[in-house]
Short mmCIF file of C-alpha atoms in Angstrom, two decimals:
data_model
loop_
_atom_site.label_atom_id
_atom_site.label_comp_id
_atom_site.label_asym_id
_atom_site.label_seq_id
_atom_site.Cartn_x
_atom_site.Cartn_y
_atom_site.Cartn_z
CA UNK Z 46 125.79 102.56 111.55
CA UNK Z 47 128.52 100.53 110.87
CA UNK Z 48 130.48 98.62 113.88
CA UNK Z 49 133.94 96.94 113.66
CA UNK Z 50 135.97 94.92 116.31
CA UNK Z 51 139.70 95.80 115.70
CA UNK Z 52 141.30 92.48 117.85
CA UNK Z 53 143.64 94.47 120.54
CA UNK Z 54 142.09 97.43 120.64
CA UNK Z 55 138.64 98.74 121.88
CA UNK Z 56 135.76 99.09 119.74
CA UNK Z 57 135.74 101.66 117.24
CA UNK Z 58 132.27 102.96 115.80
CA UNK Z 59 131.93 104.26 112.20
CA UNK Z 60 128.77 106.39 111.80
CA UNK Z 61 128.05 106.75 108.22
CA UNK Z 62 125.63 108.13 106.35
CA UNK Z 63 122.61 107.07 104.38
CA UNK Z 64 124.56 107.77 101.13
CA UNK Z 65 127.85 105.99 101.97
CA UNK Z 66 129.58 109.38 103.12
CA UNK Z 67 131.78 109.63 106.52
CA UNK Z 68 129.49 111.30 108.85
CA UNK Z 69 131.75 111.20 111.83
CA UNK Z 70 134.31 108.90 113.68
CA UNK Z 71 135.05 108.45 116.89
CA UNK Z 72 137.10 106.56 119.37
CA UNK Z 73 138.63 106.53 122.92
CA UNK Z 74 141.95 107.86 123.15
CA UNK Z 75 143.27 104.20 124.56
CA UNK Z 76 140.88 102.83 121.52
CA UNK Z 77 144.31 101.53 119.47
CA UNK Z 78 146.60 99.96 122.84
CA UNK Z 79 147.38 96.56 121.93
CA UNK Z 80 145.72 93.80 123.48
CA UNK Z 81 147.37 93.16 127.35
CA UNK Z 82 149.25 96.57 127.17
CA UNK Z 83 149.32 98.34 130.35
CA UNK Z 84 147.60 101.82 130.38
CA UNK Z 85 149.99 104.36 128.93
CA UNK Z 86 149.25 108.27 129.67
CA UNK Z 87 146.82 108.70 127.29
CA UNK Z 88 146.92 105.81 125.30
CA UNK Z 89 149.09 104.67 122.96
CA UNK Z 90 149.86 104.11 119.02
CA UNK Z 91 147.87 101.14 116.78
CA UNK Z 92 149.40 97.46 117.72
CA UNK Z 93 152.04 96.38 114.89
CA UNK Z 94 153.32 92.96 113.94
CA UNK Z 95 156.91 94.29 114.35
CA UNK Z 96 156.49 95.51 118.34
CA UNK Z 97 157.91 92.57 120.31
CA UNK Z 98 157.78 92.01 123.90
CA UNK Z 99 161.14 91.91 125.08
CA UNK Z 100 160.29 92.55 128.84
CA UNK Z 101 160.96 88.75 131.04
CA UNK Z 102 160.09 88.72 134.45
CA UNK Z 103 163.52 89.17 136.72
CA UNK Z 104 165.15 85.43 138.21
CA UNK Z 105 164.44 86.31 141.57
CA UNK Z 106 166.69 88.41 144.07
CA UNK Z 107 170.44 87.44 144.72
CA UNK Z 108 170.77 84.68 148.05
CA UNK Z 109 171.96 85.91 150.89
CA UNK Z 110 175.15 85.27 152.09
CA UNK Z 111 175.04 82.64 154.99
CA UNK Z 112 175.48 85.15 157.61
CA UNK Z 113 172.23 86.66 157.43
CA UNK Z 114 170.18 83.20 156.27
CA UNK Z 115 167.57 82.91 158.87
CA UNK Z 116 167.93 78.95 159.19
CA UNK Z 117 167.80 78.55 155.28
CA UNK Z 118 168.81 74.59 155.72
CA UNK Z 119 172.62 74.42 157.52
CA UNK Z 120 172.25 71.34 160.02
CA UNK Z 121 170.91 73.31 162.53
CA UNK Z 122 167.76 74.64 160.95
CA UNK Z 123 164.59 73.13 163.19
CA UNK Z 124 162.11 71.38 161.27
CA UNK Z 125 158.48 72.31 161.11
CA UNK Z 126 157.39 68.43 161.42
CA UNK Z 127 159.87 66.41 163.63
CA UNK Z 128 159.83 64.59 167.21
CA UNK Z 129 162.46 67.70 168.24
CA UNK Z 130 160.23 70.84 166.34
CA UNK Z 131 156.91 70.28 167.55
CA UNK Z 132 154.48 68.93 164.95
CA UNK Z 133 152.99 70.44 161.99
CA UNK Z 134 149.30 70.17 163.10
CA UNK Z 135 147.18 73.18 163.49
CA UNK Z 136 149.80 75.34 161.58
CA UNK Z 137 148.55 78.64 160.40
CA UNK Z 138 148.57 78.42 155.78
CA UNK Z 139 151.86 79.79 154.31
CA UNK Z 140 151.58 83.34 153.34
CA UNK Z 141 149.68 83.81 149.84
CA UNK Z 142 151.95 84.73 146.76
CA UNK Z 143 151.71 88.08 144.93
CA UNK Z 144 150.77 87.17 141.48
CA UNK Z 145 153.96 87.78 139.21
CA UNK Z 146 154.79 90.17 136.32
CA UNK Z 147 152.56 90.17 133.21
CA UNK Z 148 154.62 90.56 129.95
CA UNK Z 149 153.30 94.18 128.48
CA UNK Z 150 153.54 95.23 125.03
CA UNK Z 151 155.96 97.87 124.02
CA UNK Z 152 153.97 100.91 123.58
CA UNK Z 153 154.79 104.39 122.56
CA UNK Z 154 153.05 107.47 121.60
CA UNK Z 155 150.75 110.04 124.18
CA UNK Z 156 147.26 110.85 124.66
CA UNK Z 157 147.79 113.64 121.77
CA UNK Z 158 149.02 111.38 119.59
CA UNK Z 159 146.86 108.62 119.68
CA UNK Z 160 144.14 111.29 119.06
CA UNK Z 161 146.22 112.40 116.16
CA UNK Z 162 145.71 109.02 115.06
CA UNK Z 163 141.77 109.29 115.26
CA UNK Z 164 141.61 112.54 113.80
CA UNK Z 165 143.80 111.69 110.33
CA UNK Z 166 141.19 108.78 110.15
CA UNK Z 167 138.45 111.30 109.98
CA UNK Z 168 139.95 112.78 107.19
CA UNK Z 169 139.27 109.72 105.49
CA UNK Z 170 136.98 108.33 102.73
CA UNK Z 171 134.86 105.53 104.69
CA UNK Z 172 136.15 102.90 102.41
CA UNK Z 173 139.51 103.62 102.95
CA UNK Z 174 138.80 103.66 106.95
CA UNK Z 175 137.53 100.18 106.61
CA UNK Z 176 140.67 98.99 104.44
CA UNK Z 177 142.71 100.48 107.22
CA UNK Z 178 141.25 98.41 109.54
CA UNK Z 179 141.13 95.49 107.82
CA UNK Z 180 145.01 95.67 107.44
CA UNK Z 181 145.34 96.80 111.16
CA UNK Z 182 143.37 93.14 112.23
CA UNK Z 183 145.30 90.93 110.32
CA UNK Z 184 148.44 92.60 111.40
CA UNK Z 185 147.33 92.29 114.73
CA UNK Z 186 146.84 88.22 114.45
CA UNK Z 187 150.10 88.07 113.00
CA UNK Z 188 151.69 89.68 116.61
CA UNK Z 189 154.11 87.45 118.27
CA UNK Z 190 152.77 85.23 121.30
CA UNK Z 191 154.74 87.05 123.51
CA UNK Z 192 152.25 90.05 123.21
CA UNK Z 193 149.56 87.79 124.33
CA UNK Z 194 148.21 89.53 127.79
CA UNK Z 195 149.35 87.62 131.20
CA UNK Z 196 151.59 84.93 131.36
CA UNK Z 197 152.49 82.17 128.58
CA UNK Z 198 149.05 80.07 128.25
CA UNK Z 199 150.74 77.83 126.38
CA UNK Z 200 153.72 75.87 127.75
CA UNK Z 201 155.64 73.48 126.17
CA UNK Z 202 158.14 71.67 129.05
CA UNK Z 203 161.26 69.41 128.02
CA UNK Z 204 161.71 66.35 129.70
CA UNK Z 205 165.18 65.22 129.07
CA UNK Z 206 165.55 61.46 127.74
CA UNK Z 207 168.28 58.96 129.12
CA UNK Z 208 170.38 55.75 127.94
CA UNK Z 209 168.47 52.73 128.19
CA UNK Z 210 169.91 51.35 131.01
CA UNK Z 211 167.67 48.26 131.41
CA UNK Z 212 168.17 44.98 129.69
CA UNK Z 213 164.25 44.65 128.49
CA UNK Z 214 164.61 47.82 126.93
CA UNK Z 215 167.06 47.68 124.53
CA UNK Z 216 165.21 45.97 122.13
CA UNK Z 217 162.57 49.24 121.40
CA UNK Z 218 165.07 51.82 121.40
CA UNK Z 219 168.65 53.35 122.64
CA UNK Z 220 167.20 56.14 125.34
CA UNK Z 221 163.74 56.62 126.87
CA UNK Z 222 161.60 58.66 128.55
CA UNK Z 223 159.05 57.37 131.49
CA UNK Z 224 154.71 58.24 129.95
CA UNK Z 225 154.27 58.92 133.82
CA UNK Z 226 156.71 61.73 133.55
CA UNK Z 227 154.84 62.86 130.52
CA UNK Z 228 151.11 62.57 131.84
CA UNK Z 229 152.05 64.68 135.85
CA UNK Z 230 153.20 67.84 133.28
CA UNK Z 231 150.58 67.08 130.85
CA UNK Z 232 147.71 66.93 133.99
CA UNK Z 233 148.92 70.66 134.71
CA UNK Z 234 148.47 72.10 131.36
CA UNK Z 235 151.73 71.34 129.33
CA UNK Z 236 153.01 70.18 126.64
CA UNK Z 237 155.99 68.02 126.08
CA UNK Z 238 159.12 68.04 123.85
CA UNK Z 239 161.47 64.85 124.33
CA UNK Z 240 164.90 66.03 124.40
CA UNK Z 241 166.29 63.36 122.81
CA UNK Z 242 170.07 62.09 122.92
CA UNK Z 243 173.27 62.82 120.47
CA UNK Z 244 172.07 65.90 119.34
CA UNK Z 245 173.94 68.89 117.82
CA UNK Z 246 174.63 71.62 120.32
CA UNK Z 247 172.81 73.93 117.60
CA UNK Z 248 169.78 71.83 117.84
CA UNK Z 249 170.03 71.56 121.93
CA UNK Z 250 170.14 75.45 121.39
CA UNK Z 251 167.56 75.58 119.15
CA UNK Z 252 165.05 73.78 121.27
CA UNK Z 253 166.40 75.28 124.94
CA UNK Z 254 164.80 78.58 123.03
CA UNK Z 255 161.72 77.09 122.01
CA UNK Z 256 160.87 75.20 125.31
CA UNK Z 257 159.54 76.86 128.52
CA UNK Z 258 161.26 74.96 130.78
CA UNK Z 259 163.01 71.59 131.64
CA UNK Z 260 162.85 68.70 133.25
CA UNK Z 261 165.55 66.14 134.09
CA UNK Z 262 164.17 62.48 135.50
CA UNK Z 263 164.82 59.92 137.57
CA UNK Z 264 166.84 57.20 136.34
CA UNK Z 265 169.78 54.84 136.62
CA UNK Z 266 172.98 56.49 134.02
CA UNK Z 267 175.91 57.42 135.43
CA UNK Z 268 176.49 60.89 136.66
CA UNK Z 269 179.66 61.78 135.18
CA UNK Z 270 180.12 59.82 131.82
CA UNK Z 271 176.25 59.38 130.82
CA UNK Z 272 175.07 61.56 127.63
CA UNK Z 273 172.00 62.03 129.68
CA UNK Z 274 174.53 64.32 132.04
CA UNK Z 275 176.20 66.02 129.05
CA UNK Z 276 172.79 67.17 127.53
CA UNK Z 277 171.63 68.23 130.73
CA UNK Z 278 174.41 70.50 131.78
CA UNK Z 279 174.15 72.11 128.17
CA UNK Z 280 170.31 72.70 129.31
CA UNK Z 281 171.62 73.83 132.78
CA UNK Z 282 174.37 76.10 131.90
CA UNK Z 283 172.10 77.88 129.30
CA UNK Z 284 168.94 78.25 132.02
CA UNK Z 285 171.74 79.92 134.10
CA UNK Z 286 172.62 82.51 131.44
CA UNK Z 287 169.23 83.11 130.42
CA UNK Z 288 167.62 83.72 133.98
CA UNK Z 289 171.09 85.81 134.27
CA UNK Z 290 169.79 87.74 131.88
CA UNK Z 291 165.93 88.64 132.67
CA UNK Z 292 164.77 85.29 130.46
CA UNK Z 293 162.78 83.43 132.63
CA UNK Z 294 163.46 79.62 132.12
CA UNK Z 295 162.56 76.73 134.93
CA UNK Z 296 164.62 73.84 135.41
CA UNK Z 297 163.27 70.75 137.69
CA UNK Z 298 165.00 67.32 138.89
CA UNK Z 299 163.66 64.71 140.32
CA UNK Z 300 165.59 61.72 141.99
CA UNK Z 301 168.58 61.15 139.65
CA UNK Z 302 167.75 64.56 138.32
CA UNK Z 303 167.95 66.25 141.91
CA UNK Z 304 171.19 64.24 142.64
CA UNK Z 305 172.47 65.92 138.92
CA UNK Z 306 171.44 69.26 140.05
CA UNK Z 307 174.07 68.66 142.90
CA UNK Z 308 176.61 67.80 140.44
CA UNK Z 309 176.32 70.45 137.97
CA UNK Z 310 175.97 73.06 140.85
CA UNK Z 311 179.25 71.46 142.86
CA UNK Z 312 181.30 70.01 140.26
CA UNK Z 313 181.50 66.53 142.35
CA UNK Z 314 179.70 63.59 143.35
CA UNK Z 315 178.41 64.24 146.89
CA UNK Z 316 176.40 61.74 147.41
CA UNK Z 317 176.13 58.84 150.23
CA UNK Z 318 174.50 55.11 150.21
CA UNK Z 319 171.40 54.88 151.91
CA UNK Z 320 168.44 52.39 151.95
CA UNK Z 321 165.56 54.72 150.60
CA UNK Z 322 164.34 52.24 147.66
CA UNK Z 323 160.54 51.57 147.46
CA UNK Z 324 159.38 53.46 150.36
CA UNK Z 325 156.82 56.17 151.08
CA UNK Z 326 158.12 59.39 153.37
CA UNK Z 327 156.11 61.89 154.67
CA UNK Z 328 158.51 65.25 154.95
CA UNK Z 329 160.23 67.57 157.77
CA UNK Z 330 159.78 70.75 156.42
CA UNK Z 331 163.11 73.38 157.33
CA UNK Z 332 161.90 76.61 158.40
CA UNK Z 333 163.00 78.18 155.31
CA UNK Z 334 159.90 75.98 153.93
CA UNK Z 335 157.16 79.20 154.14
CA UNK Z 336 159.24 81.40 152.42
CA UNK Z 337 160.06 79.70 149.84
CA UNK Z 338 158.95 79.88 146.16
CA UNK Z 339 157.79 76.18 146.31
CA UNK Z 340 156.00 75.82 149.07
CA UNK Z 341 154.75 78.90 150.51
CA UNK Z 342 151.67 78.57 148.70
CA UNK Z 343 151.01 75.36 150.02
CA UNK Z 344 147.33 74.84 151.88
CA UNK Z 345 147.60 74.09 155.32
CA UNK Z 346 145.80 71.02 155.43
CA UNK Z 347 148.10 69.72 152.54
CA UNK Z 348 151.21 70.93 154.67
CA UNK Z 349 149.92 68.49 157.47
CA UNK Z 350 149.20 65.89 154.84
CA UNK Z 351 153.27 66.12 153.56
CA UNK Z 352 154.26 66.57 157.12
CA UNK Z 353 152.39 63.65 158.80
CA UNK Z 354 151.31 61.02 156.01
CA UNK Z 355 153.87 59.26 153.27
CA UNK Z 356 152.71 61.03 150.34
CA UNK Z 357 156.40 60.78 148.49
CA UNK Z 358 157.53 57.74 146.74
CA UNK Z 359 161.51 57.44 147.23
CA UNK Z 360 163.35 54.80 144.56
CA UNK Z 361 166.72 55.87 145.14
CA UNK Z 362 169.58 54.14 146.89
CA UNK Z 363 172.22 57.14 146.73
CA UNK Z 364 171.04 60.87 148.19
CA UNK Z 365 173.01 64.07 149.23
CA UNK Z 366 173.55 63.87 153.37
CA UNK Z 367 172.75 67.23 154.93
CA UNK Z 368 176.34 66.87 156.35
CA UNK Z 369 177.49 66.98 152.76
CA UNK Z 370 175.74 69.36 152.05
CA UNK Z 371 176.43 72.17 154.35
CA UNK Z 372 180.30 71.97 154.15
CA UNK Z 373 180.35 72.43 150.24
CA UNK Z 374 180.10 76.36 149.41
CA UNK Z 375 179.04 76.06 146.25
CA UNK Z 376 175.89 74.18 147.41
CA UNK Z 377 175.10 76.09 150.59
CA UNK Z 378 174.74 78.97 148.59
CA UNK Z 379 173.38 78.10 145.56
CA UNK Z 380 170.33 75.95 147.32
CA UNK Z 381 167.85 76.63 149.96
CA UNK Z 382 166.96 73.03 151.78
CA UNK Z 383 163.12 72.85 152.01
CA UNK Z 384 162.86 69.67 152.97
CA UNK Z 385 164.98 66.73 154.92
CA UNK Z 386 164.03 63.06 155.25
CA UNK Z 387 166.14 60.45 157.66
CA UNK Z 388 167.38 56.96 157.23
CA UNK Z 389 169.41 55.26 159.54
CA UNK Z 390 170.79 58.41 160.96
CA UNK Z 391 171.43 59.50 157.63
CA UNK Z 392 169.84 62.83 157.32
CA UNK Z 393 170.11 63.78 153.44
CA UNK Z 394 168.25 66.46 151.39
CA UNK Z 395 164.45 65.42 149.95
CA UNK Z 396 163.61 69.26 148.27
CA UNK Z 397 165.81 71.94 147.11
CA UNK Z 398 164.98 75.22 145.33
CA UNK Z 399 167.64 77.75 144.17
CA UNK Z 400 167.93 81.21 145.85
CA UNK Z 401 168.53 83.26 142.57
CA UNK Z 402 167.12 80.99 139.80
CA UNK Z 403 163.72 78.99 139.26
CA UNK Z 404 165.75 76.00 139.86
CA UNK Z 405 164.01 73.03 141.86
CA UNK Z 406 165.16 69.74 143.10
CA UNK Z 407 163.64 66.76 144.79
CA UNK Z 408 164.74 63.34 145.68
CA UNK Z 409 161.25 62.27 145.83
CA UNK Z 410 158.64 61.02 142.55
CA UNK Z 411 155.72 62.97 142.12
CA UNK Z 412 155.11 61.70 139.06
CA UNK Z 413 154.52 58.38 140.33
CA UNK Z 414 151.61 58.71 142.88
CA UNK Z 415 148.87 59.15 140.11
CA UNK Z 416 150.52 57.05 137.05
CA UNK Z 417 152.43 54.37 138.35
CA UNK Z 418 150.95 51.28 139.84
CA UNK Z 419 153.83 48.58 139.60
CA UNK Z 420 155.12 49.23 143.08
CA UNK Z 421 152.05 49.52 144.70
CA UNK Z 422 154.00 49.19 148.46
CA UNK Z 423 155.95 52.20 147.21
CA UNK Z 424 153.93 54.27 145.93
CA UNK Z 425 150.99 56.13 147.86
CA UNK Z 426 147.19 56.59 146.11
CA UNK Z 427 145.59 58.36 148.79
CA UNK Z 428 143.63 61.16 147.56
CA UNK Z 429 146.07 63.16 149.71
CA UNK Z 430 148.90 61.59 147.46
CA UNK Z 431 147.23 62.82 144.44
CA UNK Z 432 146.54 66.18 145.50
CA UNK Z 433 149.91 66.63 146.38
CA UNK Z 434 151.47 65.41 143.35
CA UNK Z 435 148.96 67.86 141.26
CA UNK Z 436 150.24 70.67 143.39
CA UNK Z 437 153.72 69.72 142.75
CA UNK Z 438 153.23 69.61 138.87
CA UNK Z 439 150.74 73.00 139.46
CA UNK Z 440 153.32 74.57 140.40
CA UNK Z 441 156.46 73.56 137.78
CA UNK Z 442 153.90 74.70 135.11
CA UNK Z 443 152.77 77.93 136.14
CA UNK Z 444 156.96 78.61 136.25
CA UNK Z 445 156.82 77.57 132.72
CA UNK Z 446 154.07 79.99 132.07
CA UNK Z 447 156.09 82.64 133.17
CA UNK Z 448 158.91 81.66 129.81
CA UNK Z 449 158.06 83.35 126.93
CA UNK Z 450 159.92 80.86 124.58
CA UNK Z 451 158.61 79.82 121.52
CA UNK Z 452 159.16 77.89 118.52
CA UNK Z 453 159.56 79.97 115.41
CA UNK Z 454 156.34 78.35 113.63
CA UNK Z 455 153.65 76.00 114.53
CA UNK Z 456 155.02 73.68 111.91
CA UNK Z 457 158.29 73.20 113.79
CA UNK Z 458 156.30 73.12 117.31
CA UNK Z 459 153.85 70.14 115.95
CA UNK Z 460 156.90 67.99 114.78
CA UNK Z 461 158.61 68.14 117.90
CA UNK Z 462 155.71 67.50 120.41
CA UNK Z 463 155.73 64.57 122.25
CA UNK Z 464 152.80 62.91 120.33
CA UNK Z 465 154.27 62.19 117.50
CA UNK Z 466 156.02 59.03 119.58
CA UNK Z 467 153.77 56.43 120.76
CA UNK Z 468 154.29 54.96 124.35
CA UNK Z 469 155.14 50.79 124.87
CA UNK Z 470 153.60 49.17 127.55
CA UNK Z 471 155.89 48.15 129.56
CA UNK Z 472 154.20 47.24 133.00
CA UNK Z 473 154.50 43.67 132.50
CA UNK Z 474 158.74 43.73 133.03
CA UNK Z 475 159.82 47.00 134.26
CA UNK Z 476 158.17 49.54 137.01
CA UNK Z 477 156.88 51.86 134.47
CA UNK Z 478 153.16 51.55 133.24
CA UNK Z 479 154.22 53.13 129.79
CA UNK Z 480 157.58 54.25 128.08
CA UNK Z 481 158.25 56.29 125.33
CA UNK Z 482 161.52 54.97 123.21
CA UNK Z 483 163.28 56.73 121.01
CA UNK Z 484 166.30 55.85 118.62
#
């Protein structure tokens, strides 16, 4: 008795004969459903290089118009940790989330036919059964990643570079990317592209559909003149039109990234002075904090943690006031406000997440609390700090798994990856450990 393992499909057994002769052959009626199909009626036809997997997992449901937000961050929205709200300890754990979507394989074809299938093998010569099957395995290898069962297993995040806007750095390169910003995606299960500067829009395009998701950093470029803001709005306006259309694709900002999310979503420069530079925040969660996509996973003795204890590291000196916020439409209902911090009776935004698209904002680093050390009075180490920067970057990634972008060969995917660069140490004259430059 012969045995072969047909990858996708169940196994099939061949028993032969002592003289080489077909005795019989016979399968399961599902023995042929590609691998991570869902169970048709019957079964299915044999997997084929050319099925793709054009299913993506929907953006999310429309927001709700203010009217019938249920405290979804205007001014008046109580905060789950504040002197006025009541304190966040003893809170019962945000509801668990239902896992999402998996990405199924087109199938076709009944229960008949897929025995149909079976029973022309029969007919066959044993030999010729065992070509057949040969042919059937490699085409199977050859399948697309997106017929790989469950979600994307491996990501591949942007992180979006910027002009060097520090004196020390001009002499290693034009733009930059931060390692830390590298190593908090990396620590989740990613890997990175740099999305380098002065770039044809066909490449930008070319690499928004390779990527599984971006990220914009923190920095110091101007908002509005900066090629670091033209790239990203390409990046932006094309995550827009691809969630729009059933293609799942994350976008993240942090600091000067969540204060560019503000401008590409308002079309103007909202933001207000405050004195928020080298300092460690715990948060006040809104209400809308347990629904949300970010958070509502969140343990409860992590909530308490980010509620009572500065665990995020704030180097900004501009943010978006809450009073800014809530009187620009285009802002109120594009964003859900998760999370507020206050300086001297300045309330501004501190976390962000889109209603309709995997969009995420926060004036906060999470990057920082596990890879950056220069700042040490800034920047928490507790192990509560690191668990909650691990959730944070837990979280981006398994958005990214839910992308089913690719590049179109591993050759093009290798030279693009973020380790063909090596990082400069830079922690003897600037606030980064390591930074990648590019030219």
């Amino acid at each position: 008795m012969g045995t072969v393992g047909l990858p996708g499909c169940k196994r099939i057994l061949l028993l032969l004969s002592h003289s080489g002769r077909e005795k019989r052959l016979t399968a399961q009626p599902s023995a042929l459903r590609p691998l991570g199909s869902r169970r048709a009626a019957g079964g299915c036809c044999p997997p084929c290089p050319a099925l793709l997997c054009p299913a993506r997992p929907s953006a999310g449901a429309r927001p709700p118009p203010p009217s019938q937000r249920e405290e979804s961050g205007d001014k008046s929205a109580r905060c789950l940790q504040c002197p006025t709200a009541g304190g966040g300890a003893g809170r019962t754990p945000f509801p668990s989330v239902p896992r999402g979507r998996s990405r199924n394989c087109v199938q076709s074809g009944s229960g008949r036919a897929a025995m149909g299938h079976v029973a022309g093998l029969a007919a066959l010569p044993a030999s010729a059964v065992l070509l057949l099957l040969l042919r059937c395995a490699t085409a199977a290898s050859l399948a697309p990643r997106g017929c790989e069962p469950g979600p994307n297993e491996r990501p591949i995040v942007g992180i979006l570079s910027q002009e060097c806007h520090f004196d020390e750095f001009h002499k290693f390169g034009s733009s930059y990317i931060a390692a830390s910003y590298v190593k908090f995606l990396e620590s989740a299960g990613a890997r990175i592209v740099p999305i380098r500067l002065n770039l044809s829009d066909e490449e930008y395009d070319r690499i928004f559909h390779s990527i599984n998701g971006v990220l914009f950093p923190g920095g110091g470029v101007d908002l509005k003149t900066s090629e670091y803001s033209r790239v990203a709005k390409i990046f932006y306006r094309k995550a827009l039109e691809a969630n729009d259309k059933g293609d799942y694709f994350p976008v993240w900002g942090t600091c000067l990234g969540h204060e560019l999310l503000t401008y590409l979503t308002s079309g103007e420069i909202l933001l207000v002075n405050t004195k928020t530079n080298g300092f460690s925040l715990p948060l006040n969660f809104t209400s809308a904090a347990k629904r949300s996509r970010l958070f509502k996973n969140l343990p409860n003795d992590l909530l308490h943690a980010f509620a009572n204890e500065p665990l995020t590291s704030n180097f900004h000196v501009w943010s978006i006031s809450m009073e800014n916020f809530t009187k620009n439409e285009k802002l109120y209902n594009f964003y859900n406000i998760l999370t507020t911090n206050i300086d001297n009776e300045v309330e501004f935004i501190s976390t962000m997440e889109a209603y309709k698209y995997p969009i995420y904002g926060v004036q906060w680093h999470p990057e920082k609390n596990s890879f950056e050390w220069k700042n040490s009075s800034g920047i928490p180490h507790s192990s509560s700090a690191i668990r909650a920067a691990h959730y944070i970057a837990d979280f981006f990634i398994n958005e990214a798994r839910k992308s089913l972008h690719r590049f179109p060969s591993e050759g093009e995917e290798t030279k693009e990856l973020i380790y063909n660069y090596t990082p400069t140490y830079t922690g003897t004259f600037s606030s980064f450990q390591q930074v990648y430059f590019f030219d």
